Tab-separated table of C-alpha atoms in Angstrom:
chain	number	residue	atom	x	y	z
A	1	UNK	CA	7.701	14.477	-12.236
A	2	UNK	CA	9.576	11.060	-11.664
A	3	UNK	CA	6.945	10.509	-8.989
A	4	UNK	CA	8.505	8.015	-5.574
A	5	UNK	CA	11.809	6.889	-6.688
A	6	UNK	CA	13.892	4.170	-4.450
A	7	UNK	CA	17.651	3.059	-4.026
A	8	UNK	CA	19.346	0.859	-4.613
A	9	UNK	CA	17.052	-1.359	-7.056
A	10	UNK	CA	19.081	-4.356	-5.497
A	11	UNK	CA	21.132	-5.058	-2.016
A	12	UNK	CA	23.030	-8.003	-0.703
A	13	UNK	CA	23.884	-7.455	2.921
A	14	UNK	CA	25.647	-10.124	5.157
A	15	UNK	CA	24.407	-10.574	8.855
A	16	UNK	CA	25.325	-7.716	11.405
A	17	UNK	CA	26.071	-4.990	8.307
A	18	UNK	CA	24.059	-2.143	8.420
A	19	UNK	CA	22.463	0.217	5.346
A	20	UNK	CA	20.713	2.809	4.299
A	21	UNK	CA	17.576	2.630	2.042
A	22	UNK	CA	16.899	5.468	-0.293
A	23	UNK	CA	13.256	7.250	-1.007
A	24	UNK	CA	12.497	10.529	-2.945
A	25	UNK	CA	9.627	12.406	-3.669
A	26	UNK	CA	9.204	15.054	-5.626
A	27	UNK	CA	5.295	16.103	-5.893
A	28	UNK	CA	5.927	17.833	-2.329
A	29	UNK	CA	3.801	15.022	-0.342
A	30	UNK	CA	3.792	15.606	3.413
A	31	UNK	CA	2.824	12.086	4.143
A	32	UNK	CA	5.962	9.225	3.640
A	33	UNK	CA	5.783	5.539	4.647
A	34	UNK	CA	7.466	2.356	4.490
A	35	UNK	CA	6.152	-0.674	3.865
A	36	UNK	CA	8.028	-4.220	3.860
A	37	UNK	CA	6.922	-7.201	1.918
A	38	UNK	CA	7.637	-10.737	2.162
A	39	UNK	CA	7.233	-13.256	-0.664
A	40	UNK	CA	3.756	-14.303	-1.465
A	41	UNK	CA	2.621	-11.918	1.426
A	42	UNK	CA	0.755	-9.041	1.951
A	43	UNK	CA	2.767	-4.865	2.740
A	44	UNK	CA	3.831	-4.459	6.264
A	45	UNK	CA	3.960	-0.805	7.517
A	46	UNK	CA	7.389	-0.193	9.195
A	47	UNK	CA	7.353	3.761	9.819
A	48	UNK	CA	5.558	6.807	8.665
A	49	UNK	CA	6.099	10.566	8.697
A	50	UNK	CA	3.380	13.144	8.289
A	51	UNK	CA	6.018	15.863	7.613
A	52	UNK	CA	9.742	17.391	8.224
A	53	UNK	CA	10.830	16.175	11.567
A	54	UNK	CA	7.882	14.063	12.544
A	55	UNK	CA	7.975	10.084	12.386
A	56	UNK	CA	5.943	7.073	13.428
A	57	UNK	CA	6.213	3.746	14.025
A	58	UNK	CA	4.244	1.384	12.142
A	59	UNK	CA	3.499	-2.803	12.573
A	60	UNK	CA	7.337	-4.355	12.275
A	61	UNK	CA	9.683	-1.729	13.593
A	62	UNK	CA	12.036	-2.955	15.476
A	63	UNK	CA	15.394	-3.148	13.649
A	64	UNK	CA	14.490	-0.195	11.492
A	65	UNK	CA	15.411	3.483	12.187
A	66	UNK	CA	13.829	6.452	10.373
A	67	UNK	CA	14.458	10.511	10.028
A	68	UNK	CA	12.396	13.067	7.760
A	69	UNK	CA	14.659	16.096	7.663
A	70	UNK	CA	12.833	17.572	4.408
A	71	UNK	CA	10.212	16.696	2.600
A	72	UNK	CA	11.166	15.118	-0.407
A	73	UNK	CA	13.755	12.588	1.490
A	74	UNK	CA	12.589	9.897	4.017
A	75	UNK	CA	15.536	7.212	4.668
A	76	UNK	CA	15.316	3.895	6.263
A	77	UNK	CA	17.974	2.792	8.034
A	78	UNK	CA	18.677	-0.992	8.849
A	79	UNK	CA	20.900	-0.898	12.074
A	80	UNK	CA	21.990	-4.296	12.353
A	81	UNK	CA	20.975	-6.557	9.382
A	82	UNK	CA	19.070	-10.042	9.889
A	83	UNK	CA	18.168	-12.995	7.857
A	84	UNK	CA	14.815	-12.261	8.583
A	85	UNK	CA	14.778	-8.614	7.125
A	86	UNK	CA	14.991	-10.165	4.006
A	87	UNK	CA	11.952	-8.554	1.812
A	88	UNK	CA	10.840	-6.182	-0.496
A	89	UNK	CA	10.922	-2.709	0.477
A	90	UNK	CA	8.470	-0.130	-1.049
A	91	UNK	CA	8.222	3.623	0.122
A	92	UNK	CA	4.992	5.788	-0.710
A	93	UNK	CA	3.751	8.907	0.014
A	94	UNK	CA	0.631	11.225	-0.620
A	95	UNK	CA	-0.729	14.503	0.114
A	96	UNK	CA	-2.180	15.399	3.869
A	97	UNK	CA	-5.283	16.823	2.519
A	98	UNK	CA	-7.651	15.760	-0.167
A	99	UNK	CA	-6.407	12.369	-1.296
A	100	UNK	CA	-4.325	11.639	1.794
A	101	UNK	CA	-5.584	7.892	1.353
A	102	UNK	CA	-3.938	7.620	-1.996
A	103	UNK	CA	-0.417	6.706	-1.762
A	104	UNK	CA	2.017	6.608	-4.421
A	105	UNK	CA	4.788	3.893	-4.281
A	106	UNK	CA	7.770	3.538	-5.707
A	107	UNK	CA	9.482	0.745	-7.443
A	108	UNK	CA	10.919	-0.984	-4.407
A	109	UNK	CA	13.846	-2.436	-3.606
A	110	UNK	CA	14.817	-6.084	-2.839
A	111	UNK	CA	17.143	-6.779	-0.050
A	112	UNK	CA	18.636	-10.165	0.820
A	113	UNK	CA	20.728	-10.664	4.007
A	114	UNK	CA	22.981	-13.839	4.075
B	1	UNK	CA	-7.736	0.530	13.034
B	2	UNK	CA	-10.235	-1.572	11.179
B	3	UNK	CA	-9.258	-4.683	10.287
B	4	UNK	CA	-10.230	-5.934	6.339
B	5	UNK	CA	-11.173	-9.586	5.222
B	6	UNK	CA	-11.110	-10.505	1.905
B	7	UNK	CA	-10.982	-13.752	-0.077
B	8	UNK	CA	-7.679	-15.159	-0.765
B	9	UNK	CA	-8.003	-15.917	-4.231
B	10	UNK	CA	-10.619	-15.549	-7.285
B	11	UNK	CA	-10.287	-16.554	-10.506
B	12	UNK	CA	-12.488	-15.315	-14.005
B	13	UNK	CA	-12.147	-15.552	-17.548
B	14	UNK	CA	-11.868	-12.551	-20.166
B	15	UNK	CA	-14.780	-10.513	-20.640
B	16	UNK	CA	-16.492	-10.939	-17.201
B	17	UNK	CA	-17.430	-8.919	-14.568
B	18	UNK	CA	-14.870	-8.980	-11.378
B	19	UNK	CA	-16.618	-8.312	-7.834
B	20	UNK	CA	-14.145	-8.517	-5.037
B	21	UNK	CA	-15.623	-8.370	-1.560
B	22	UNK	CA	-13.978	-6.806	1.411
B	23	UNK	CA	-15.071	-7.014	4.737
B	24	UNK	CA	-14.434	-4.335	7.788
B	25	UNK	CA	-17.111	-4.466	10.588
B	26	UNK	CA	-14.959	-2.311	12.790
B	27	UNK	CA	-14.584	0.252	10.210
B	28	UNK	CA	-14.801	4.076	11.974
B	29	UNK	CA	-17.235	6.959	11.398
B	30	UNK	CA	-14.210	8.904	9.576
B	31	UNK	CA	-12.558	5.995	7.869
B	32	UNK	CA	-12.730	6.073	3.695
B	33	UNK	CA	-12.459	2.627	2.286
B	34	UNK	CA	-9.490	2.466	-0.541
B	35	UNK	CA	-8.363	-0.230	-2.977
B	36	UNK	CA	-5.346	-0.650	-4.361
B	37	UNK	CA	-3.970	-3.076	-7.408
B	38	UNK	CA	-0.602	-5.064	-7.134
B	39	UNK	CA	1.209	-6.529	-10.464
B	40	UNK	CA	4.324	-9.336	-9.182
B	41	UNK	CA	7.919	-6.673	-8.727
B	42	UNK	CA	5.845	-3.735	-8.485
B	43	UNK	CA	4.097	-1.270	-6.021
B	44	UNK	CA	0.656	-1.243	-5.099
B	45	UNK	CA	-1.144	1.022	-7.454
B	46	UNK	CA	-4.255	3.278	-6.313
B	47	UNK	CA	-7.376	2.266	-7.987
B	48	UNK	CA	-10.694	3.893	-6.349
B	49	UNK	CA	-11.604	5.527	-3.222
B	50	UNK	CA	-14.831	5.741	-1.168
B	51	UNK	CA	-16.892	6.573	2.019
B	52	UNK	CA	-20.376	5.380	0.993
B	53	UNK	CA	-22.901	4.635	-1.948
B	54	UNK	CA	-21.436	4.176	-4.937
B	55	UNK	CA	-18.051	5.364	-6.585
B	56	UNK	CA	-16.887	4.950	-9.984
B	57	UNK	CA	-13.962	5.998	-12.045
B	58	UNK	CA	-12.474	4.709	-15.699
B	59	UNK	CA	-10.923	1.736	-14.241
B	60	UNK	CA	-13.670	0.402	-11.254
B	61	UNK	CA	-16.781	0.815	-9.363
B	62	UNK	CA	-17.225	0.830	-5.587
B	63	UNK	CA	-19.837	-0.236	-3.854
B	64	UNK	CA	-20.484	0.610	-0.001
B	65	UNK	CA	-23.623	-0.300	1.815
B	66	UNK	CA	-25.423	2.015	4.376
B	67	UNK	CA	-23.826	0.235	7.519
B	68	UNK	CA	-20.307	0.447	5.667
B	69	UNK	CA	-19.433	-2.648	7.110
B	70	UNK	CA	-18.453	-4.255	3.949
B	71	UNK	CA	-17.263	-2.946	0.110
B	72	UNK	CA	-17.215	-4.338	-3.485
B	73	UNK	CA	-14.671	-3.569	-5.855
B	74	UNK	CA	-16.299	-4.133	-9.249
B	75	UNK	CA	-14.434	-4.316	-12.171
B	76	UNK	CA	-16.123	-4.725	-15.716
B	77	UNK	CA	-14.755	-6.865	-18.588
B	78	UNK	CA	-11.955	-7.709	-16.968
B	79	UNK	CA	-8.558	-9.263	-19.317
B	80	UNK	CA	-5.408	-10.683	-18.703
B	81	UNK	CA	-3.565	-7.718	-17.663
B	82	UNK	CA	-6.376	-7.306	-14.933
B	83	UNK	CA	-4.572	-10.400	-13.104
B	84	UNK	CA	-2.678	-8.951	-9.808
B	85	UNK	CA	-3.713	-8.999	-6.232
B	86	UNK	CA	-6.193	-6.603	-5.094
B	87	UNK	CA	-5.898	-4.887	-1.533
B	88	UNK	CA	-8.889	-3.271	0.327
B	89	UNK	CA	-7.143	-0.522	2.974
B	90	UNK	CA	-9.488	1.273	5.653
B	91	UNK	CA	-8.251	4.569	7.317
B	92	UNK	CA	-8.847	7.966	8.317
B	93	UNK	CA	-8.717	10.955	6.128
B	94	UNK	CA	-7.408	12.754	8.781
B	95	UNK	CA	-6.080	11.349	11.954
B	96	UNK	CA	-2.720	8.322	12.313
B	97	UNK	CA	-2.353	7.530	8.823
B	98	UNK	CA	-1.511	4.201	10.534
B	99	UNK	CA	-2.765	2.348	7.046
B	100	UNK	CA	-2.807	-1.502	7.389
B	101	UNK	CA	-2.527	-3.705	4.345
B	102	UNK	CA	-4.216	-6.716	4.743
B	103	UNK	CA	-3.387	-10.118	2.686
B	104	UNK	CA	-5.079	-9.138	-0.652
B	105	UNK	CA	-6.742	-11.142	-2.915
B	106	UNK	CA	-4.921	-12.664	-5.911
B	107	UNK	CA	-7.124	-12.424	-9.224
B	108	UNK	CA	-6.539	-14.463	-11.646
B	109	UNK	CA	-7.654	-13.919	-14.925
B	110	UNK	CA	-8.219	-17.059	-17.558
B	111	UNK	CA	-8.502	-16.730	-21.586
C-alpha cells in the first residue's frame, strides 16, 4: 500500500493564479481531510469528507474549494491564490469505524504564493 | 468540540521518562482522547488512543483520569529521535469528525 500520497511535493503560485492540490488514498478510507500548516504553528482543518459526494467545512475555509467524487481521490482546490495561503498542506484520512480517530497523513506539500 | 491545552515546550535528556500533559475540561461523553507525533517536513504520525484508565502500546502509555478532564502521554526512555512536537486531539468516534489540532508541544530531547 503507498498509504496517503500528495501532489505536487512543491508549488510556486503568483497572486490571483489558481491550483489544484492532489491527495490519494488507497487503503479504501471513507474519512479525508485537509489540514493547513503555517510555520512554527500548529494543523488547521480546512475541509473534510466522510465519503463519495459528501464534504465539510473545517476552521479556515474560505478560499478553498473541495469535491470527493470517489473514495480514494479528495482534491483541494485554491480558487484565487493569496500571500497568505502560503503553508504546508497535509491531507489524511482513516477508516469510519473502529479507528476513525486515527488519521493517516501524507507527506504534504509546500505552497508559496508571491 | 473540546478544546486541548498543553504546554508549549518541554525539554529532557536521554534515558528519562517523558510525561506530556493535556488538558480538555470540555471534553464530551463520546469523545476518545488521541495523540499524535510531528517530526519538522513531515505529517503528524498516530501514536496512542484512549477513552479512560490506562492505555499502552510499544511506543507510549496513556493515562486518563475518572473525570477525563485531563490526559498524560507517557513516554519511557525517551532519545534523540523522540524530539518532535506532540499533539493531544479530542473527538468523537462517531459524530463531525470536526478534529481540531491544537498548538502541540515541542519536545526536546538533550544528550
Amino acid at each position: 500500500n503507498a498509504g496517503v500520497t500528495q501532489t505536487p511535493k512543491f508549488q510556486v503560485l503568483k497572486t490571483g493564479q489558481s491550483m489544484t492540490l492532489q491527495c490519494a488514498q488507497d487503503m479504501n478510507h471513507e474519512y479525508m481531510s485537509w489540514y493547513r500548516q503555517d510555520p512554527g504553528m500548529g494543523l488547521r482543518l480546512i475541509h473534510y469528507s466522510v465519503g463519495a459526494g459528501i464534504t465539510d467545512q473545517g476552521e479556515v475555509p474560505n478560499g478553498y474549494n473541495v469535491s470527493r467524487s470517489t473514495t480514494e481521490d479528495f482534491p483541494l482546490r485554491l480558487l484565487s491564490a493569496a500571500p497568505s495561503q502560503t503553508s504546508v498542506y497535509f491531507c489524511a484520512s482513516s477508516p469510519l469505524r473502529d479507528r476513525v480517530n486515527e488519521q493517516f497523513f501524507g507527506p504534504g506539500t509546500r505552497l508559496t504564493v508571491l | 468540540l473540546a478544546k486541548t491545552t498543553q504546554p508549549i515546550s518541554m525539554d529532557s535528556y536521554e534515558g528519562q521518562e517523558v510525561n506530556i500533559t493535556c488538558s480538555h475540561n470540555n471534553i464530551a461523553t463520546n469523545d476518545y482522547i488521541t495523540w499524535y507525533q510531528q517530526f519538522p517536513s513531515q505529517g503528524p504520525r498516530f501514536i496512542i488512543q484512549g477513552y479512560k484508565t490506562k492505555v499502552t502500546n510499544e511506543v507510549a502509555s496513556l493515562f486518563i483520569p475518572a473525570d477525563r478532564k485531563s490526559s498524560t502521554l507517557s513516554l519511557p526512555r525517551v532519545s534523540l529521535s523522540d524530539t518532535a512536537v506532540y499533539y493531544c486531539l479530542v473527538g468523537p468516534f462517531s459524530g463531525t469528525y470536526k478534529y481540531i489540532f491544537g498548538t502541540g508541544t515541542r519536545l526536546k530531547v538533550l544528550a
